[in-house]
Tab-separated table of N, CA, C and O in Angstrom:
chain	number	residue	atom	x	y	z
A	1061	UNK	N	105.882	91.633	83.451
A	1061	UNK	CA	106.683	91.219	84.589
A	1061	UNK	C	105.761	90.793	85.723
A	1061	UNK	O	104.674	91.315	85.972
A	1062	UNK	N	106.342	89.749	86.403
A	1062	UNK	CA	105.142	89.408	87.534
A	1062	UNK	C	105.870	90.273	88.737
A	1062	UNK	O	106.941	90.832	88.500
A	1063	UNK	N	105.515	90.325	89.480
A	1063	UNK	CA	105.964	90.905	91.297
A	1063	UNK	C	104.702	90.433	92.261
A	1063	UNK	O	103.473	90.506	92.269
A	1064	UNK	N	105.797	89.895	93.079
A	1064	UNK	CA	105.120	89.056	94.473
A	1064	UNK	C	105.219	90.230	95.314
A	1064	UNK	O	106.204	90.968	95.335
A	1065	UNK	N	103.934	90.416	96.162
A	1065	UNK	CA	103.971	90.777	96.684
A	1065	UNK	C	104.135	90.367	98.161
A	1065	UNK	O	103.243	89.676	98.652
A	1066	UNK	N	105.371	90.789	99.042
A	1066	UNK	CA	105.037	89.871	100.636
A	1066	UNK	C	104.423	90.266	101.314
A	1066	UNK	O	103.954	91.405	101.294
A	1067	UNK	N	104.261	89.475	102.066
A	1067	UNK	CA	103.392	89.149	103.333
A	1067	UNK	C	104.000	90.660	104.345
A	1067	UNK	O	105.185	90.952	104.505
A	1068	UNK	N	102.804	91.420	104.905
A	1068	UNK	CA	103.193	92.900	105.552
A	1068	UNK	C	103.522	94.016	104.950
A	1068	UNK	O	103.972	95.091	105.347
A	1069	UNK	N	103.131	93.453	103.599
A	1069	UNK	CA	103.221	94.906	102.876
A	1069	UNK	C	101.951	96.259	103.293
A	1069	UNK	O	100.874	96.077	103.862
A	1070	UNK	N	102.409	97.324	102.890
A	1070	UNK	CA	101.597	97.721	103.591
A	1070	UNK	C	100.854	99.059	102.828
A	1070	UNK	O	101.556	99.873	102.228
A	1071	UNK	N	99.909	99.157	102.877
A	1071	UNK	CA	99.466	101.313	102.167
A	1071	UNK	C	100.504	101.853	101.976
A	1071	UNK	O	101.121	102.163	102.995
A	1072	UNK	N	101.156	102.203	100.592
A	1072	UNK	CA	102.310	103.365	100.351
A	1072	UNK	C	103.596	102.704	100.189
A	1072	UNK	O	104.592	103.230	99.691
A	1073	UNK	N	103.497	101.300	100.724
A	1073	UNK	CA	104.837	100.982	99.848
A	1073	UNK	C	105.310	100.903	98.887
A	1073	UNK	O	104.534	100.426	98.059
A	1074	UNK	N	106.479	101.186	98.412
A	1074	UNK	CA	107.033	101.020	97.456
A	1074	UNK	C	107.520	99.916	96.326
A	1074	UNK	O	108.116	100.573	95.472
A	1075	UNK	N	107.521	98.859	96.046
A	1075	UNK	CA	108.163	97.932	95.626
A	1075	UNK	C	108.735	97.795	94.477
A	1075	UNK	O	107.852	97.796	93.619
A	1076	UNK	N	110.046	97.645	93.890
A	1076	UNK	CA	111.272	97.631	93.104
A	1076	UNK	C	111.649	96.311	92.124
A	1076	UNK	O	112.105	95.202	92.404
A	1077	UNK	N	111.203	97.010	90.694
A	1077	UNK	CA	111.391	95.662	90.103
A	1077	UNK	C	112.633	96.232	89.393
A	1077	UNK	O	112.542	97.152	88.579
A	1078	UNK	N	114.143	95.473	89.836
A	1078	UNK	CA	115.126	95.986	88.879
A	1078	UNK	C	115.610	95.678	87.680
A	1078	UNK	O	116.240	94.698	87.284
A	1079	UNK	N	115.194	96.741	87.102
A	1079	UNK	CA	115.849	96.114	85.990
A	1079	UNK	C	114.679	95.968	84.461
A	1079	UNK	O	114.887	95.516	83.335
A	1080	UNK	N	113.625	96.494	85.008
A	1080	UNK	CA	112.423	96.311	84.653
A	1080	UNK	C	111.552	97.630	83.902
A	1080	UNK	O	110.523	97.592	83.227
A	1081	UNK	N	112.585	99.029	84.397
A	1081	UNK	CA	112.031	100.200	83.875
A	1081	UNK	C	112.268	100.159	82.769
A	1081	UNK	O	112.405	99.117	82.128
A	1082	UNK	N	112.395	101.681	82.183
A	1082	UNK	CA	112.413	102.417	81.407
A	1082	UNK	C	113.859	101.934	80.698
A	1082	UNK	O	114.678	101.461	81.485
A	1083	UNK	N	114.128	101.986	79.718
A	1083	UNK	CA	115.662	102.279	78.920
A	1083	UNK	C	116.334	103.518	79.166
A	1083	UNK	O	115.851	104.651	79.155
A	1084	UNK	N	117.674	103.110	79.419
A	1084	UNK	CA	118.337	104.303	79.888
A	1084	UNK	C	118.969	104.599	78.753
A	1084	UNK	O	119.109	103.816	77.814
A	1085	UNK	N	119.533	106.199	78.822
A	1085	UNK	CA	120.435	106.301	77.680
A	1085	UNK	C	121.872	105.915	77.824
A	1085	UNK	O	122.606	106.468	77.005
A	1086	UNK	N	122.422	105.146	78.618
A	1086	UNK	CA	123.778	104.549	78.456
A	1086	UNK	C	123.552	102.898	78.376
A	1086	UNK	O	124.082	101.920	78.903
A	1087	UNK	N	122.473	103.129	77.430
A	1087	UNK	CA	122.156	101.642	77.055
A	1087	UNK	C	121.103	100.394	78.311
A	1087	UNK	O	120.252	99.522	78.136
A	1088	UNK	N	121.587	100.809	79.138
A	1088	UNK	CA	121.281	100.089	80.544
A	1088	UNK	C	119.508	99.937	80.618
A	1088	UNK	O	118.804	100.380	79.710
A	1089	UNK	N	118.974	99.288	81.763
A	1089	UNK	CA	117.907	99.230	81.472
A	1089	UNK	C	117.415	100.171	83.119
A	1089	UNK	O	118.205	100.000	84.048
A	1090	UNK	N	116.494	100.854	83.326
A	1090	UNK	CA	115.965	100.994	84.939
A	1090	UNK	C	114.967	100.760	85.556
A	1090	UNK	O	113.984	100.362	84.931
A	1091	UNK	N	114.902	100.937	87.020
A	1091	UNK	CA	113.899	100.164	87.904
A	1091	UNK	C	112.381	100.202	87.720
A	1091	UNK	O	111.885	101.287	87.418
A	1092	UNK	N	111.884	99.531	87.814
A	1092	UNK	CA	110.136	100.279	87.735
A	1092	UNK	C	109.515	99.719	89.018
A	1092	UNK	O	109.252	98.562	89.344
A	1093	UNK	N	109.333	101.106	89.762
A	1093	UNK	CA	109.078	101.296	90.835
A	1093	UNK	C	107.268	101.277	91.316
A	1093	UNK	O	106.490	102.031	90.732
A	1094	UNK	N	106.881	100.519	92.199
A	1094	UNK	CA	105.690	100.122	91.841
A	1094	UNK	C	104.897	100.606	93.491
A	1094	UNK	O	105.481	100.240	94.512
A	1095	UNK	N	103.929	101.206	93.586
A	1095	UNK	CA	103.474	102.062	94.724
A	1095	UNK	C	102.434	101.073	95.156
A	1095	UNK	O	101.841	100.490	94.247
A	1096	UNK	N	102.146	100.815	96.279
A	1096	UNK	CA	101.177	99.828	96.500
A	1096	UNK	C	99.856	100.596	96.948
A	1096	UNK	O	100.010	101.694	97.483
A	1097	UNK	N	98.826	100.199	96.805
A	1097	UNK	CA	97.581	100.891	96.937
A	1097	UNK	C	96.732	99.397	97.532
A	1097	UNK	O	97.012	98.234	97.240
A	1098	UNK	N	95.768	99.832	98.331
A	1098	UNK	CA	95.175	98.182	98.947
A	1098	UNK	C	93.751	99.374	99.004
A	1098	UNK	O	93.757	100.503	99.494
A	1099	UNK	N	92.507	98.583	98.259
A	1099	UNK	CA	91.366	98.956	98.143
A	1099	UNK	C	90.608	98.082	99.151
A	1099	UNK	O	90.694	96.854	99.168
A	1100	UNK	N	89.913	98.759	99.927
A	1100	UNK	CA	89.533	97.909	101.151
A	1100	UNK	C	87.564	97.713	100.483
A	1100	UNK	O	86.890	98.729	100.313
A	1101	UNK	N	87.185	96.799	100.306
A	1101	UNK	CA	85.806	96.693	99.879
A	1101	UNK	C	84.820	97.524	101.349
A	1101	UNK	O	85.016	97.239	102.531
A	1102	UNK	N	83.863	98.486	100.882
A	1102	UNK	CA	82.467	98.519	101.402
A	1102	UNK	C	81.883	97.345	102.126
A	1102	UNK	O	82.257	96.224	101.780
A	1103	UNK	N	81.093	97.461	102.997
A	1103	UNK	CA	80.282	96.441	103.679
A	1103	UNK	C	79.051	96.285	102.935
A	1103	UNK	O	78.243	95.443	103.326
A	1104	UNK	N	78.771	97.084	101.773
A	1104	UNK	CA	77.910	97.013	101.340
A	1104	UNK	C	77.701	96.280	100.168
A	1104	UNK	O	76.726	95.668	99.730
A	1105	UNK	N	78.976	96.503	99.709
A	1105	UNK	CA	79.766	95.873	98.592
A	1105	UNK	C	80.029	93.924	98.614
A	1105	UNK	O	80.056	93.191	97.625
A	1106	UNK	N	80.164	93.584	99.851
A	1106	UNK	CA	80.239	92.149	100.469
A	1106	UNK	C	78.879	91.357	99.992
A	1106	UNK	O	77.758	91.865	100.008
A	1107	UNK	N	79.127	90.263	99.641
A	1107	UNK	CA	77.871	88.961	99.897
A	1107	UNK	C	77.858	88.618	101.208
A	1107	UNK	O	78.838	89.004	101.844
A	1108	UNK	N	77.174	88.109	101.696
A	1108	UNK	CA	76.764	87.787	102.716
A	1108	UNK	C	77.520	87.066	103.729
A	1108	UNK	O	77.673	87.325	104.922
A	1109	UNK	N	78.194	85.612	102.643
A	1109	UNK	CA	78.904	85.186	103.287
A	1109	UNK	C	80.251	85.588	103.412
A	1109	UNK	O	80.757	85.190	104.461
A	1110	UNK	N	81.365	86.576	102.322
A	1110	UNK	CA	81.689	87.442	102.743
A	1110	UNK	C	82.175	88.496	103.661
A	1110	UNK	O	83.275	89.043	103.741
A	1111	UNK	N	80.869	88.672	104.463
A	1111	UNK	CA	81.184	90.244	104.844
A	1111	UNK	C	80.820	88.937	106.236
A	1111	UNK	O	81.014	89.782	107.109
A	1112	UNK	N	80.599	88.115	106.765
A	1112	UNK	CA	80.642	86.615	108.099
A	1112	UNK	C	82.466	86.746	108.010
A	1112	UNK	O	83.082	87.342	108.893
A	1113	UNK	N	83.070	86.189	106.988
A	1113	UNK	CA	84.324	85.593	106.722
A	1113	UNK	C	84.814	87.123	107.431
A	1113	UNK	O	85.130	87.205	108.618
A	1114	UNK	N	84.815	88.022	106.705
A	1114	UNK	CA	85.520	89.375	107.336
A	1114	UNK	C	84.955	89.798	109.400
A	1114	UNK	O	85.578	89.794	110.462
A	1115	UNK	N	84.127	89.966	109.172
A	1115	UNK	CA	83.730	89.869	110.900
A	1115	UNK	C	84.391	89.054	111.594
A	1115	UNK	O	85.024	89.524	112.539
A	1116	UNK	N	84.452	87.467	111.316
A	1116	UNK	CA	85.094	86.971	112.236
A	1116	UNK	C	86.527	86.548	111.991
A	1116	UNK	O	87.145	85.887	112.826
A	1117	UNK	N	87.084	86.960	110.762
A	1117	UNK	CA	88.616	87.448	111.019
A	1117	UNK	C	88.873	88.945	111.869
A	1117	UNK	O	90.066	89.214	112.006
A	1118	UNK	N	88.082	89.756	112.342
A	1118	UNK	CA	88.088	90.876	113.036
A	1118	UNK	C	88.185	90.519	114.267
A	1118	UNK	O	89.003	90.944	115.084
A	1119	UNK	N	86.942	89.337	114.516
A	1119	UNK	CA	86.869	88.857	115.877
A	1119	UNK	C	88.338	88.138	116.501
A	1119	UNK	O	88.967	88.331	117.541
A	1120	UNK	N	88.603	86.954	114.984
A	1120	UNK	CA	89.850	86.543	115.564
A	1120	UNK	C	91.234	87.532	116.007
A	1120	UNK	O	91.994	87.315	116.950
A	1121	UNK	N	91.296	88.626	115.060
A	1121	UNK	CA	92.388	89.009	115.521
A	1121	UNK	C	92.385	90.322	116.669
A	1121	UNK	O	93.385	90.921	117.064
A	1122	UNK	N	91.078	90.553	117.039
A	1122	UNK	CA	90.782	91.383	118.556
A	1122	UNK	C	91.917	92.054	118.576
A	1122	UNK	O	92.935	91.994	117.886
A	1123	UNK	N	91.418	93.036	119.933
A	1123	UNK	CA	91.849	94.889	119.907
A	1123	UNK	C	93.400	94.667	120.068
A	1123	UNK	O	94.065	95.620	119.660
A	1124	UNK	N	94.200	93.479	120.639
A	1124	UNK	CA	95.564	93.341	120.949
A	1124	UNK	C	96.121	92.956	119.644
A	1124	UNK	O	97.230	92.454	119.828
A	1125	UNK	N	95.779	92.989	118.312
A	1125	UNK	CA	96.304	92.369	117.402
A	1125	UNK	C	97.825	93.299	116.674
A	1125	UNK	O	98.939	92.900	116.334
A	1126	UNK	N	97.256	94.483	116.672
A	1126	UNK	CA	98.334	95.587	116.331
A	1126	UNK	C	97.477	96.760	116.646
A	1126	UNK	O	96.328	97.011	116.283
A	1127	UNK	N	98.213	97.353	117.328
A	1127	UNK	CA	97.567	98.958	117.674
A	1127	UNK	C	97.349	100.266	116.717
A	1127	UNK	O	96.618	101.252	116.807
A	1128	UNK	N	98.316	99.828	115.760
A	1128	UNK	CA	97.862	100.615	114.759
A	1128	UNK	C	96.629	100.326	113.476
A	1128	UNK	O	95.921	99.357	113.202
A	1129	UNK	N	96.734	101.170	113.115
A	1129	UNK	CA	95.118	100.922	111.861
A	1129	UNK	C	95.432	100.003	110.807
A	1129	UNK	O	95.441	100.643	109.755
A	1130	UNK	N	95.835	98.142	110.502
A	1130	UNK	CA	95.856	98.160	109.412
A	1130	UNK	C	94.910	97.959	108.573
A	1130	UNK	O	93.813	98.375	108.946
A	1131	UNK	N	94.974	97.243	107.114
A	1131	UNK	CA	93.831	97.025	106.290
A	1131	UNK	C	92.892	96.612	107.197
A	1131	UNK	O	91.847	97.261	107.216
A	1132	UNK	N	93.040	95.437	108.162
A	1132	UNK	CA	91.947	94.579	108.823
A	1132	UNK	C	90.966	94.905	109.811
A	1132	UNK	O	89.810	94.554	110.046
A	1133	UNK	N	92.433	96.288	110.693
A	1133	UNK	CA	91.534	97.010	111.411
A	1133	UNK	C	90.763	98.075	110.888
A	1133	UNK	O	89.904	98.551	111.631
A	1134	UNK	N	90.877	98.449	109.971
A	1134	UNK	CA	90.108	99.194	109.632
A	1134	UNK	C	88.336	98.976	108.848
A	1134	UNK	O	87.280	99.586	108.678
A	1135	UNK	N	89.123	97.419	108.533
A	1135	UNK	CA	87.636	96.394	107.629
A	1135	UNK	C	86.781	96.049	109.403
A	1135	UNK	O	85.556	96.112	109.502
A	1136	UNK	N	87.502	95.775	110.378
A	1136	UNK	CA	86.784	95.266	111.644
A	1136	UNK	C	86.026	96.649	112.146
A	1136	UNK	O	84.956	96.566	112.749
A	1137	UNK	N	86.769	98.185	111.802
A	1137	UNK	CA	86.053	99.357	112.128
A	1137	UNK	C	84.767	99.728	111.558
A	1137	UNK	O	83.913	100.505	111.983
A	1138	UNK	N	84.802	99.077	110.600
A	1138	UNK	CA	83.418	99.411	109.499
A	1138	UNK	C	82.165	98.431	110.295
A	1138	UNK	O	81.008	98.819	110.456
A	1139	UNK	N	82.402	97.844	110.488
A	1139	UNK	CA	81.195	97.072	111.098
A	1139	UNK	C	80.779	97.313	112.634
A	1139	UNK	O	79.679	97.014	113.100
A	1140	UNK	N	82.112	98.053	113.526
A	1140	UNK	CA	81.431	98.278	114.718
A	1140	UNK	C	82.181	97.565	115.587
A	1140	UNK	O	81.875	97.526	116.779
């Protein structure tokens, strides 16, 4: 099964493919429920050009971007 994932998904969501689980026993079919996990790469882990591309998407989206921690702020925290 494919699943798109949208745009603002976020650490810990959930996402719902119906229809897609397990076999039920009244014949039917059920959901398969899919947990989202986002692996944020090391700075160490980056090529060169890379870990440029990530800095200055940090730069672009500066301290007013969202106040809370997401993936990006947290990739812009690693560097300082």
């Amino acid at each position: 099964a494919k699943l798109k994932v949208p745009p603002g998904t976020r650490q810990g969501d959930t996402l719902t493919l119906r229809g897609k689980g397990v076999p039920r026993l009244d014949g039917g079919t059920g959901d398969h429920h899919v947990a989202v996990t986002i692996d944020v790469p090391r700075p160490r882990d980056l090529e060169a050009d890379e870990l440029k591309l990530v800095e200055a998407l940090g730069e672009k989206l500066g301290d007013g971007a969202r106040q809370e921690r997401t993936v990006f702020r947290r990739v812009k925290d690693l560097f300082g």
